[in-house]
C-alpha cells in the first residue's frame, strides 16, 4: 500500500503535526515589523506553512526548507516554487550550514517522544544517531566563537535521553541563527517546566533575548497532538552573564484569553535544575542552587514575610511511582467475592471475554488500579475490587489453569504475555533451569505498597489518598499513581492533611505538567520539588489530628478543609491568603480544562 503523509502512525512516528496558516501567520506576526529578512530557513519544514507565511514579505528573502520525509518535501516544494526545498535529515543537512548563519530560523520542530526515537524506521534515525549528528553539525559551524561552540557541544552531549525530539531540534535551530538574527519556534508548553528542557532554557538565557512568548491556553492549535504549545520569538545576542540575563522581562501573550499580555521573568525553576553542572559553564555556577524555590505566581499572592519552607523529604516522606506490571490484562483480575480462603475473580476480555476463577488469597494482593475504583480519600481493603497476581509458592488449582491459558494466548501482534518487554525480566534462569517464572512479579517495594498516593493524570485538581496498609492485607498501588511512604505514622498523617491543602493543590497546579486534553500530570519529581510551610509543633499536632479525622471519616469536609487551610495560612499572618490561593487555583484549573 502506497504511503501518504496523512498516514496516522507515520505522522506520529515523525511528529508531523503541521502548523497550518493560522499558527504560521501568528508566529511570523510576532517578529519585528521593520526587519529586513535576507535569508530565512525552516530546518524541519513539513509542508512549508512557515515559509509560506514569510514568502510575501517585502524583502523577498532567500529561503531554504529542509524536510526528512520525501512525500511531504514534494508537497512543500510545490507550495514554494521560489524556495529551495531539500529532502534531508536536518541533523545531517550541509545546506543548513552557511558562512554567517541565518537572519531568521522559523520552524515547528517535530514533537516525537523519546520512546519513539528507537531507529526502527528506515528514514527516521534513532535518538543516539540524532545526538551524534547534532554534534557533527555544531562542530562544522565556523561562525560560532570558541565559547559559543563549547556551550552548544556541551548541551548536545548532555541533554537528557528522556527528552523529546524538540530538544535537539531547539539546539540545532539556535546554532543556525546569525548574531542579531531571530529564532521563531513553535514548541510544546512543557518546555517551560520539564526537567529535560532546562538545557534549552539555559541556552536561551545565555545566547538569546526572548522577546515574546504566545501561549495556546486552550490547546486548540494542535488538537491531534493533545499538547499545549507556545510560540517563541528570540533575538540572538552575545554570550550573556546568566545572573544578569535572568533579570530581563519577557512579554507573555495569552492568545485564547482575550489576548491578555503580561511581562514576567522567565524560567524561575532553572536555578534548581537537576544535573546542571553537566551542561553549564563553570562561570555560571553561582547562579544555580540546591534550594528549591516557590513558583513565582504563588510568591506573588503571599505577603512578604520570613516564612521558612520544607520539602516532603525533610519530613521523612519518600516519593515514587506505583506498580508497573508490564501486562495489566494478565496480572490484574476483578475480585467478585471473598470466599474465606479464596477469592472468586474474573479475568479480562482476552480470556474468552472474561472467565470466572477461584484463586487462593495467598496468590493475590489487593490493588488500587484507578482512582475511580473507590469513593472518598481512604483506600481500605474492604472497598477494593481489583487484585494483582502475586504468587510466592507453588502454582496449583485454577491459577495453574489461568497461567496455562495465558501462555497459549497471542495478542494482535502474535505476542505472548511473557514476550512483552516489561515482563521478560521477570523470568530468571540458571543455565537451562528456570529459577523464577515470567508470571512472578519481583518483590514489592515500598513504592508499590505506599501509605499515600496521588493520581498521576487527572482532569481535576490534585487530591491525596490515604492507603490503609497492614501486614495481613497489604494493598498494591498501580503505576497510575504517584506514591509516598514513611516509617513515621505521624509524618504520614501530617503529609496527608498538607497534600490536601489549598496550598499544595495550587503549588502542584503551578509546577506539574499540563497535558493537551486539559489533564494535569503529576510525577514523583514534582512532589520532590513541592515546598511546604515550616510549621511549629503545635500546628503539626493540629494537622496530625486533622489527618486522623480524615482517615476516620474517609472524605474531606468543608470543616476539615478550612482547618487545614487556616493552619497553613497562620504561617503568613494573613487570613486572606487562602482566598487568594483559591482564586488562583480556580483560574489555573479553568485555563487547562477549557478547550475551544
XYZ file of C-alpha atoms in Angstrom:
596
model
C 0.000 0.000 0.000
C 1.425 3.379 -1.006
C 2.032 5.624 1.965
C 0.824 9.208 2.046
C 1.731 11.870 4.578
C -1.744 11.524 6.116
C -0.987 8.051 7.488
C -1.687 8.349 11.234
C 1.047 6.036 12.525
C 3.620 7.581 10.226
C 2.647 11.096 11.341
C 3.057 10.129 14.982
C 6.438 8.494 14.362
C 7.702 11.603 12.541
C 5.978 14.104 14.822
C 4.072 15.544 11.848
C 1.619 17.979 13.392
C 1.704 20.616 10.678
C 1.357 24.248 11.713
C -1.379 25.467 9.401
C -1.845 29.015 8.173
C -3.238 30.377 11.450
C -0.289 29.359 13.615
C 2.344 30.159 10.980
C 0.932 33.628 10.331
C 0.641 34.270 14.044
C 4.275 33.325 14.675
C 5.554 35.500 11.822
C 3.410 38.418 13.047
C 5.270 38.376 16.381
C 8.566 39.228 14.668
C 9.736 42.854 14.285
C 7.674 44.559 11.569
C 10.505 46.698 10.160
C 13.087 43.914 9.925
C 14.648 43.111 6.548
C 14.926 39.345 6.139
C 17.599 38.379 3.611
C 17.970 34.703 4.495
C 15.265 32.512 6.035
C 15.342 28.798 6.822
C 12.970 26.206 8.181
C 15.110 23.175 9.136
C 12.032 20.990 9.764
C 9.827 22.431 7.034
C 6.966 19.923 6.842
C 4.575 21.070 4.099
C 6.040 24.582 4.279
C 3.499 26.523 6.331
C 6.150 28.696 7.978
C 7.904 29.621 4.758
C 4.580 30.348 3.047
C 3.918 32.956 5.749
C 7.334 34.531 5.113
C 7.408 34.479 1.311
C 5.179 37.505 0.784
C 7.204 39.866 2.958
C 8.646 42.929 1.193
C 12.308 41.902 1.465
C 11.830 38.866 -0.824
C 14.308 36.715 1.160
C 16.352 33.738 0.041
C 14.503 30.768 1.591
C 15.530 27.188 2.355
C 13.372 24.375 3.661
C 14.714 21.014 4.836
C 12.317 18.075 5.250
C 13.188 14.449 6.007
C 10.011 12.931 4.544
C 10.201 12.716 0.731
C 6.454 12.852 0.097
C 5.981 15.789 2.426
C 9.005 17.571 0.936
C 7.460 17.313 -2.554
C 4.276 18.976 -1.287
C 6.390 21.667 0.325
C 8.306 22.334 -2.923
C 5.036 22.614 -4.867
C 3.748 25.270 -2.470
C 7.046 27.201 -2.513
C 8.367 27.357 -6.096
C 10.688 30.268 -5.232
C 12.312 28.495 -2.282
C 14.962 25.789 -2.198
C 13.490 22.631 -0.681
C 15.746 19.662 0.040
C 14.796 16.196 1.234
C 17.247 15.519 4.023
C 17.601 14.938 7.742
C 18.180 18.397 9.261
C 20.764 16.938 11.622
C 22.823 15.883 8.576
C 21.988 18.595 6.041
C 25.075 20.510 4.890
C 22.773 23.041 3.191
C 21.900 24.448 6.617
C 25.491 25.421 7.398
C 26.386 28.854 5.965
C 29.245 31.288 6.444
C 27.378 33.736 8.721
C 24.233 31.930 9.810
C 20.620 32.808 9.005
C 18.693 36.067 9.544
C 15.623 34.093 10.561
C 15.207 30.481 11.634
C 11.465 29.802 11.797
C 10.106 26.311 12.418
C 7.717 23.938 14.111
C 10.038 21.113 15.251
C 8.644 17.579 15.199
C 7.190 16.513 18.544
C 8.353 12.912 18.985
C 8.614 11.368 22.454
C 11.873 9.629 23.336
C 10.192 6.188 23.345
C 9.599 6.506 19.589
C 13.173 7.564 18.792
C 14.290 3.954 18.513
C 15.625 3.780 14.960
C 13.006 1.225 13.847
C 12.245 3.261 10.715
C 14.452 3.256 7.626
C 14.192 7.057 7.407
C 13.848 8.374 10.954
C 17.133 7.994 12.886
C 17.426 6.785 16.466
C 17.880 9.120 19.424
C 21.577 8.250 19.582
C 22.050 8.946 15.872
C 20.273 12.285 16.279
C 22.630 13.239 19.099
C 25.735 12.218 17.129
C 24.570 14.046 14.001
C 23.729 17.160 16.019
C 27.231 17.207 17.477
C 28.720 16.886 13.981
C 26.573 19.778 12.743
C 27.662 22.022 15.617
C 31.316 21.194 15.033
C 31.005 22.220 11.362
C 29.705 25.744 12.102
C 32.539 28.221 11.611
C 30.861 31.450 12.801
C 30.469 30.267 16.400
C 33.130 31.554 18.778
C 35.080 29.028 20.816
C 32.935 29.842 23.864
C 29.691 29.510 21.909
C 30.713 26.261 20.266
C 31.756 24.789 23.621
C 28.343 25.718 25.024
C 26.430 24.147 22.132
C 28.536 20.987 22.246
C 28.126 20.616 25.995
C 24.359 20.845 25.649
C 24.326 18.459 22.679
C 26.368 15.856 24.529
C 24.484 16.056 27.818
C 20.775 16.718 27.266
C 18.602 14.018 28.809
C 17.961 10.775 26.983
C 14.323 11.194 28.099
C 13.952 14.392 26.075
C 11.562 14.523 23.140
C 12.881 15.388 19.677
C 12.075 19.072 20.199
C 15.146 19.422 22.474
C 17.906 18.567 19.946
C 15.850 20.455 17.332
C 15.985 23.553 19.569
C 19.754 23.265 19.896
C 20.286 22.914 16.147
C 17.952 25.779 15.266
C 19.544 28.082 17.851
C 23.008 27.350 16.442
C 21.873 28.322 12.926
C 20.856 31.879 13.874
C 23.382 34.590 12.985
C 24.352 37.268 15.519
C 21.397 39.691 15.919
C 19.233 37.300 13.895
C 15.947 35.820 15.112
C 14.675 32.444 16.182
C 10.902 31.874 15.861
C 9.698 28.461 17.025
C 6.560 26.508 17.899
C 7.226 24.353 20.960
C 5.314 22.225 23.494
C 4.390 24.247 26.578
C 6.200 21.628 28.652
C 9.500 23.333 27.749
C 8.617 25.860 30.478
C 8.638 23.300 33.293
C 10.008 19.897 32.220
C 13.334 18.930 33.812
C 14.748 17.827 30.481
C 14.061 21.292 28.966
C 16.411 23.036 31.423
C 19.375 22.921 28.979
C 17.237 24.769 26.407
C 16.254 27.385 28.948
C 19.923 27.819 29.801
C 20.863 28.153 26.115
C 18.217 30.797 25.515
C 19.257 32.825 28.542
C 22.928 32.644 27.568
C 22.656 33.488 23.865
C 19.223 34.999 23.232
C 16.885 37.718 24.389
C 13.416 36.158 24.401
C 11.164 38.971 23.237
C 7.739 37.329 23.076
C 6.015 34.100 24.093
C 2.459 33.449 22.929
C 0.682 30.664 24.807
C -2.091 28.456 23.461
C -4.064 28.412 26.706
C -6.857 26.192 25.354
C -4.726 23.654 23.441
C -6.674 24.471 20.276
C -3.788 24.875 17.813
C -2.818 21.209 17.549
C -5.799 19.134 18.784
C -4.378 15.916 17.252
C -1.220 16.153 19.350
C -3.071 16.735 22.642
C -0.220 19.018 23.704
C -0.396 22.691 24.601
C 2.025 24.773 22.616
C 3.819 28.123 22.664
C 5.128 30.480 20.017
C 8.563 31.798 20.933
C 10.420 34.734 19.348
C 14.015 35.356 20.452
C 16.877 37.565 19.240
C 20.437 36.212 19.091
C 22.888 38.075 21.320
C 26.463 37.786 22.509
C 27.152 35.337 25.333
C 25.493 36.780 28.440
C 26.067 36.548 32.171
C 23.334 34.270 33.491
C 22.521 36.304 36.597
C 22.119 39.484 34.526
C 20.160 37.665 31.823
C 17.702 36.360 34.419
C 16.655 39.950 35.184
C 15.282 40.574 31.688
C 11.490 40.616 31.329
C 9.629 38.800 28.556
C 6.255 39.629 27.037
C 3.753 36.797 27.508
C 0.608 36.767 25.379
C -2.314 34.545 26.356
C -3.804 34.096 22.887
C -7.122 32.494 23.812
C -7.811 34.520 26.963
C -8.931 37.791 25.347
C -5.366 38.301 24.102
C -4.149 39.448 27.516
C -0.490 40.382 27.955
C 1.932 40.463 30.856
C 5.692 40.666 31.349
C 7.494 38.170 33.547
C 10.951 36.930 34.369
C 11.341 33.542 32.684
C 12.460 30.166 33.990
C 12.387 30.719 37.763
C 12.938 26.971 38.251
C 16.143 26.933 36.196
C 18.129 27.875 39.292
C 17.394 24.442 40.756
C 17.850 22.476 37.517
C 18.862 18.871 38.083
C 22.399 17.924 36.982
C 23.058 21.469 35.708
C 26.780 21.005 36.261
C 26.846 18.537 33.346
C 25.973 21.135 30.724
C 26.663 24.581 32.211
C 29.789 26.713 32.172
C 31.726 26.994 35.426
C 31.278 30.779 35.305
C 27.545 30.267 35.904
C 27.897 28.040 38.958
C 26.859 30.839 41.352
C 23.511 31.130 39.556
C 22.440 27.597 40.457
C 21.319 26.427 43.855
C 20.175 23.222 45.507
C 17.431 25.154 47.270
C 14.027 24.740 45.656
C 12.060 27.958 45.172
C 8.336 28.679 45.275
C 6.541 29.051 41.927
C 6.658 32.755 41.057
C 2.852 33.016 40.789
C 2.493 31.662 44.314
C 5.125 34.091 45.553
C 3.048 36.895 44.115
C -0.009 36.242 46.271
C 1.540 35.722 49.701
C 2.589 38.609 51.882
C 6.259 39.398 52.311
C 7.425 37.548 55.387
C 10.207 35.447 56.802
C 8.395 32.151 56.337
C 10.568 29.047 56.057
C 9.798 26.081 53.865
C 10.499 22.372 53.926
C 10.181 19.529 51.448
C 8.480 16.171 51.830
C 11.956 14.688 52.102
C 12.615 16.952 55.110
C 9.516 15.392 56.679
C 10.843 11.878 56.104
C 8.432 11.235 53.230
C 9.729 9.398 50.174
C 8.140 9.563 46.712
C 7.985 7.165 43.792
C 5.656 5.525 41.301
C 3.337 2.599 41.811
C 3.363 -0.906 40.367
C 4.012 -1.353 36.660
C 3.301 -4.990 35.780
C 4.060 -4.742 32.070
C 0.937 -6.794 31.267
C -2.031 -5.483 33.213
C -4.542 -7.633 31.311
C -2.867 -10.718 32.728
C -1.769 -9.636 36.189
C -4.925 -7.731 37.175
C -8.209 -9.520 37.829
C -11.555 -8.340 39.153
C -12.446 -9.618 42.634
C -16.104 -10.612 42.703
C -16.368 -12.262 46.109
C -14.352 -13.014 49.248
C -14.837 -16.718 49.953
C -12.734 -17.035 53.080
C -9.503 -18.687 51.995
C -10.066 -17.858 48.315
C -11.222 -15.032 46.090
C -13.742 -15.538 43.324
C -12.256 -13.488 40.465
C -12.959 -12.698 36.836
C -10.255 -12.369 34.190
C -10.041 -9.716 31.463
C -11.550 -9.808 27.978
C -8.570 -11.625 26.387
C -9.643 -14.754 28.274
C -12.810 -15.654 26.323
C -14.364 -12.327 27.241
C -13.580 -12.802 30.933
C -13.786 -16.114 32.821
C -14.511 -16.846 36.459
C -11.829 -18.476 38.660
C -11.207 -19.269 42.300
C -7.719 -18.178 43.423
C -6.083 -18.732 46.776
C -5.776 -15.461 48.724
C -2.058 -16.132 49.175
C -1.661 -15.676 45.395
C -3.440 -12.308 45.222
C -2.669 -8.824 46.527
C -5.467 -6.315 46.821
C -4.781 -3.413 44.472
C -5.927 0.054 43.501
C -5.534 0.380 39.754
C -7.596 3.519 39.084
C -8.885 6.382 41.218
C -12.457 5.698 40.171
C -12.463 2.327 41.953
C -13.020 3.950 45.366
C -15.022 6.810 46.845
C -13.541 9.303 49.270
C -9.918 9.752 50.304
C -9.165 6.451 52.034
C -8.101 3.256 50.265
C -9.189 0.410 52.518
C -9.186 -3.344 51.806
C -12.932 -3.857 52.051
C -13.632 -1.354 49.260
C -11.222 -2.735 46.667
C -12.437 -4.723 43.668
C -9.122 -5.354 41.932
C -6.429 -7.911 42.664
C -2.935 -8.345 41.259
C -1.437 -11.809 40.827
C 1.474 -12.206 43.224
C 2.062 -15.923 43.799
C 5.010 -16.756 46.044
C 4.600 -20.501 46.417
C 3.766 -23.493 44.242
C 1.242 -22.905 41.456
C -1.807 -25.135 41.686
C -5.557 -25.309 41.164
C -7.334 -22.826 38.924
C -4.409 -20.426 38.973
C -2.405 -23.059 37.112
C -5.191 -23.279 34.514
C -5.223 -19.490 34.192
C -1.474 -19.315 33.590
C -1.671 -22.131 31.033
C -4.339 -20.201 29.123
C -2.160 -17.067 29.259
C 0.816 -18.965 27.810
C -1.359 -20.183 24.923
C -2.836 -16.731 24.230
C -1.488 -14.489 21.438
C -2.372 -10.814 21.126
C -2.969 -8.854 17.908
C 0.795 -8.751 17.279
C 1.101 -12.527 17.875
C 2.892 -11.980 21.202
C 2.508 -13.949 24.392
C 2.323 -12.043 27.669
C 5.756 -13.386 28.565
C 7.144 -11.807 25.390
C 6.234 -8.264 26.471
C 9.364 -6.215 27.016
C 8.420 -5.251 30.587
C 7.510 -8.856 31.510
C 10.597 -10.598 30.123
C 12.875 -9.513 33.004
C 10.605 -11.348 35.455
C 11.996 -14.680 34.272
C 15.342 -15.678 35.765
C 17.350 -18.681 34.672
C 20.345 -20.586 35.929
C 21.641 -22.220 32.796
C 18.860 -24.410 31.453
C 16.804 -24.139 34.646
C 14.143 -21.518 35.292
C 14.525 -20.254 38.849
C 11.767 -17.599 38.590
C 8.896 -17.826 36.115
C 7.644 -14.929 33.982
C 4.357 -14.664 35.888
C 6.049 -13.919 39.232
C 6.455 -10.200 39.792
C 9.590 -9.006 41.596
C 9.361 -8.385 45.319
C 7.066 -5.491 46.161
C 8.928 -2.371 47.279
C 7.688 0.482 49.442
C 6.658 2.432 46.353
C 4.319 -0.408 45.393
C 2.814 -0.668 48.902
C 2.748 3.008 49.955
C 0.986 4.939 52.684
C -0.278 7.735 50.423
C -0.885 8.197 46.707
C -1.996 10.776 44.136
C -3.398 10.191 40.665
C -0.713 10.866 38.044
C -3.099 12.166 35.374
C -6.299 13.922 36.362
C -8.771 16.419 34.967
C -9.439 17.658 38.494
C -7.176 19.437 40.938
C -4.933 17.107 42.931
C -6.035 15.106 45.932
C -4.054 12.813 48.180
C -5.386 9.386 49.174
C -4.555 7.564 52.388
C -3.782 3.837 51.987
C -4.648 1.576 54.908
C -1.629 -0.696 54.776
C -1.246 -3.726 57.024
C 0.951 -6.799 57.091
C -2.122 -9.024 56.914
C -3.769 -7.242 53.965
C -1.228 -5.192 52.019
C -2.520 -3.002 49.201
C -0.616 -2.550 45.950
C -0.963 0.772 44.130
C -0.732 0.862 40.338
C 1.668 2.994 38.290
C -1.282 5.256 37.508
C -0.460 6.749 40.903
C 2.428 8.673 42.411
C 3.183 7.014 45.743
C 4.507 8.235 49.097
C 5.659 6.361 52.198
C 7.407 6.822 55.528
C 8.304 4.896 58.646
C 6.620 7.607 60.742
C 2.837 7.335 61.125
C 2.771 10.916 62.420
C 4.566 12.208 59.311
C 2.171 10.328 57.066
C -0.894 11.831 58.752
C 0.578 15.344 58.600
C 1.523 14.907 54.933
C -1.961 13.516 54.198
C -3.509 16.714 55.530
C -0.975 19.044 53.932
C -1.199 17.451 50.498
C -4.935 18.093 50.550
C -4.471 21.748 51.454
C -5.236 24.564 49.022
C -1.532 25.450 49.282
C -0.399 22.046 47.962
C -3.109 21.784 45.319
C -2.194 25.216 43.962
C 1.556 24.517 44.123
C 1.145 21.304 42.150
C -1.131 23.061 39.668
C 1.719 25.503 39.046
C 4.665 23.111 38.868
C 3.179 19.993 37.260
C 2.746 19.339 33.535
C -0.471 20.342 31.784
C -1.415 17.938 29.005
C -3.174 18.987 25.836
C -6.519 17.474 26.778
C -6.616 19.595 29.918
C -5.362 16.958 32.353
C -2.664 17.642 34.930
C 0.211 15.148 35.034
C 1.846 14.735 38.440
C 5.179 12.943 38.748
C 7.279 11.993 41.766
C 9.790 14.624 40.619
C 7.127 17.296 41.060
C 6.328 16.170 44.590
C 10.014 16.271 45.445
C 10.053 19.946 44.405
C 6.959 20.807 46.437
C 7.663 23.291 49.216
C 5.513 23.332 52.343
C 5.447 25.993 55.080
C 7.590 25.030 58.061
C 5.173 24.834 60.981
C 5.734 24.845 64.761
C 4.976 21.738 66.809
C 1.519 22.847 67.913
C 0.426 23.355 64.315
C 1.871 19.987 63.306
C -0.018 18.389 66.184
C -3.197 20.005 64.874
C -2.542 18.708 61.362
C -1.955 15.210 62.697
C -5.358 15.331 64.381
C -6.984 16.507 61.137
C -5.269 13.650 59.331
C -6.708 11.177 61.826
C -10.186 12.658 61.353
C -9.906 12.418 57.574
C -8.932 8.756 57.855
C -11.846 8.084 60.200
C -14.389 9.961 58.070
C -12.965 8.769 54.767
C -13.601 12.056 52.978
C -12.834 15.755 53.033
C -15.448 18.012 54.621
C -15.654 21.795 54.357
C -14.855 21.993 58.049
C -11.651 19.967 57.771
C -10.594 21.763 54.589
C -10.930 25.083 56.393
C -8.977 23.779 59.383
C -6.095 22.629 57.180
C -6.010 25.871 55.195
C -6.145 28.023 58.327
C -3.167 26.170 59.783
C -1.179 26.780 56.607
C -2.274 30.438 56.431
C -1.136 31.030 60.010
C 2.442 30.878 58.684
C 1.892 34.138 56.846
C -0.122 36.015 59.454
C -2.685 36.817 56.783
C -6.186 35.388 56.942
C -6.928 36.439 53.346
C -4.157 34.404 51.733
C -6.307 31.265 51.383
C -8.955 33.121 49.388
C -6.295 34.438 47.003
C -4.849 30.957 46.602
C -8.295 29.521 45.899
C -8.921 32.211 43.299
C -5.647 31.467 41.503
C -6.273 27.714 41.736
C -9.697 28.154 40.127
C -8.173 30.294 37.373
C -5.391 27.820 36.601
C -7.763 24.865 36.581
C -10.123 26.705 34.249
C -7.258 27.550 31.891
C -6.206 23.961 31.426
C -9.643 22.385 31.385
C -11.322 24.720 28.885
C -10.797 23.968 25.216
C -12.295 25.655 22.148
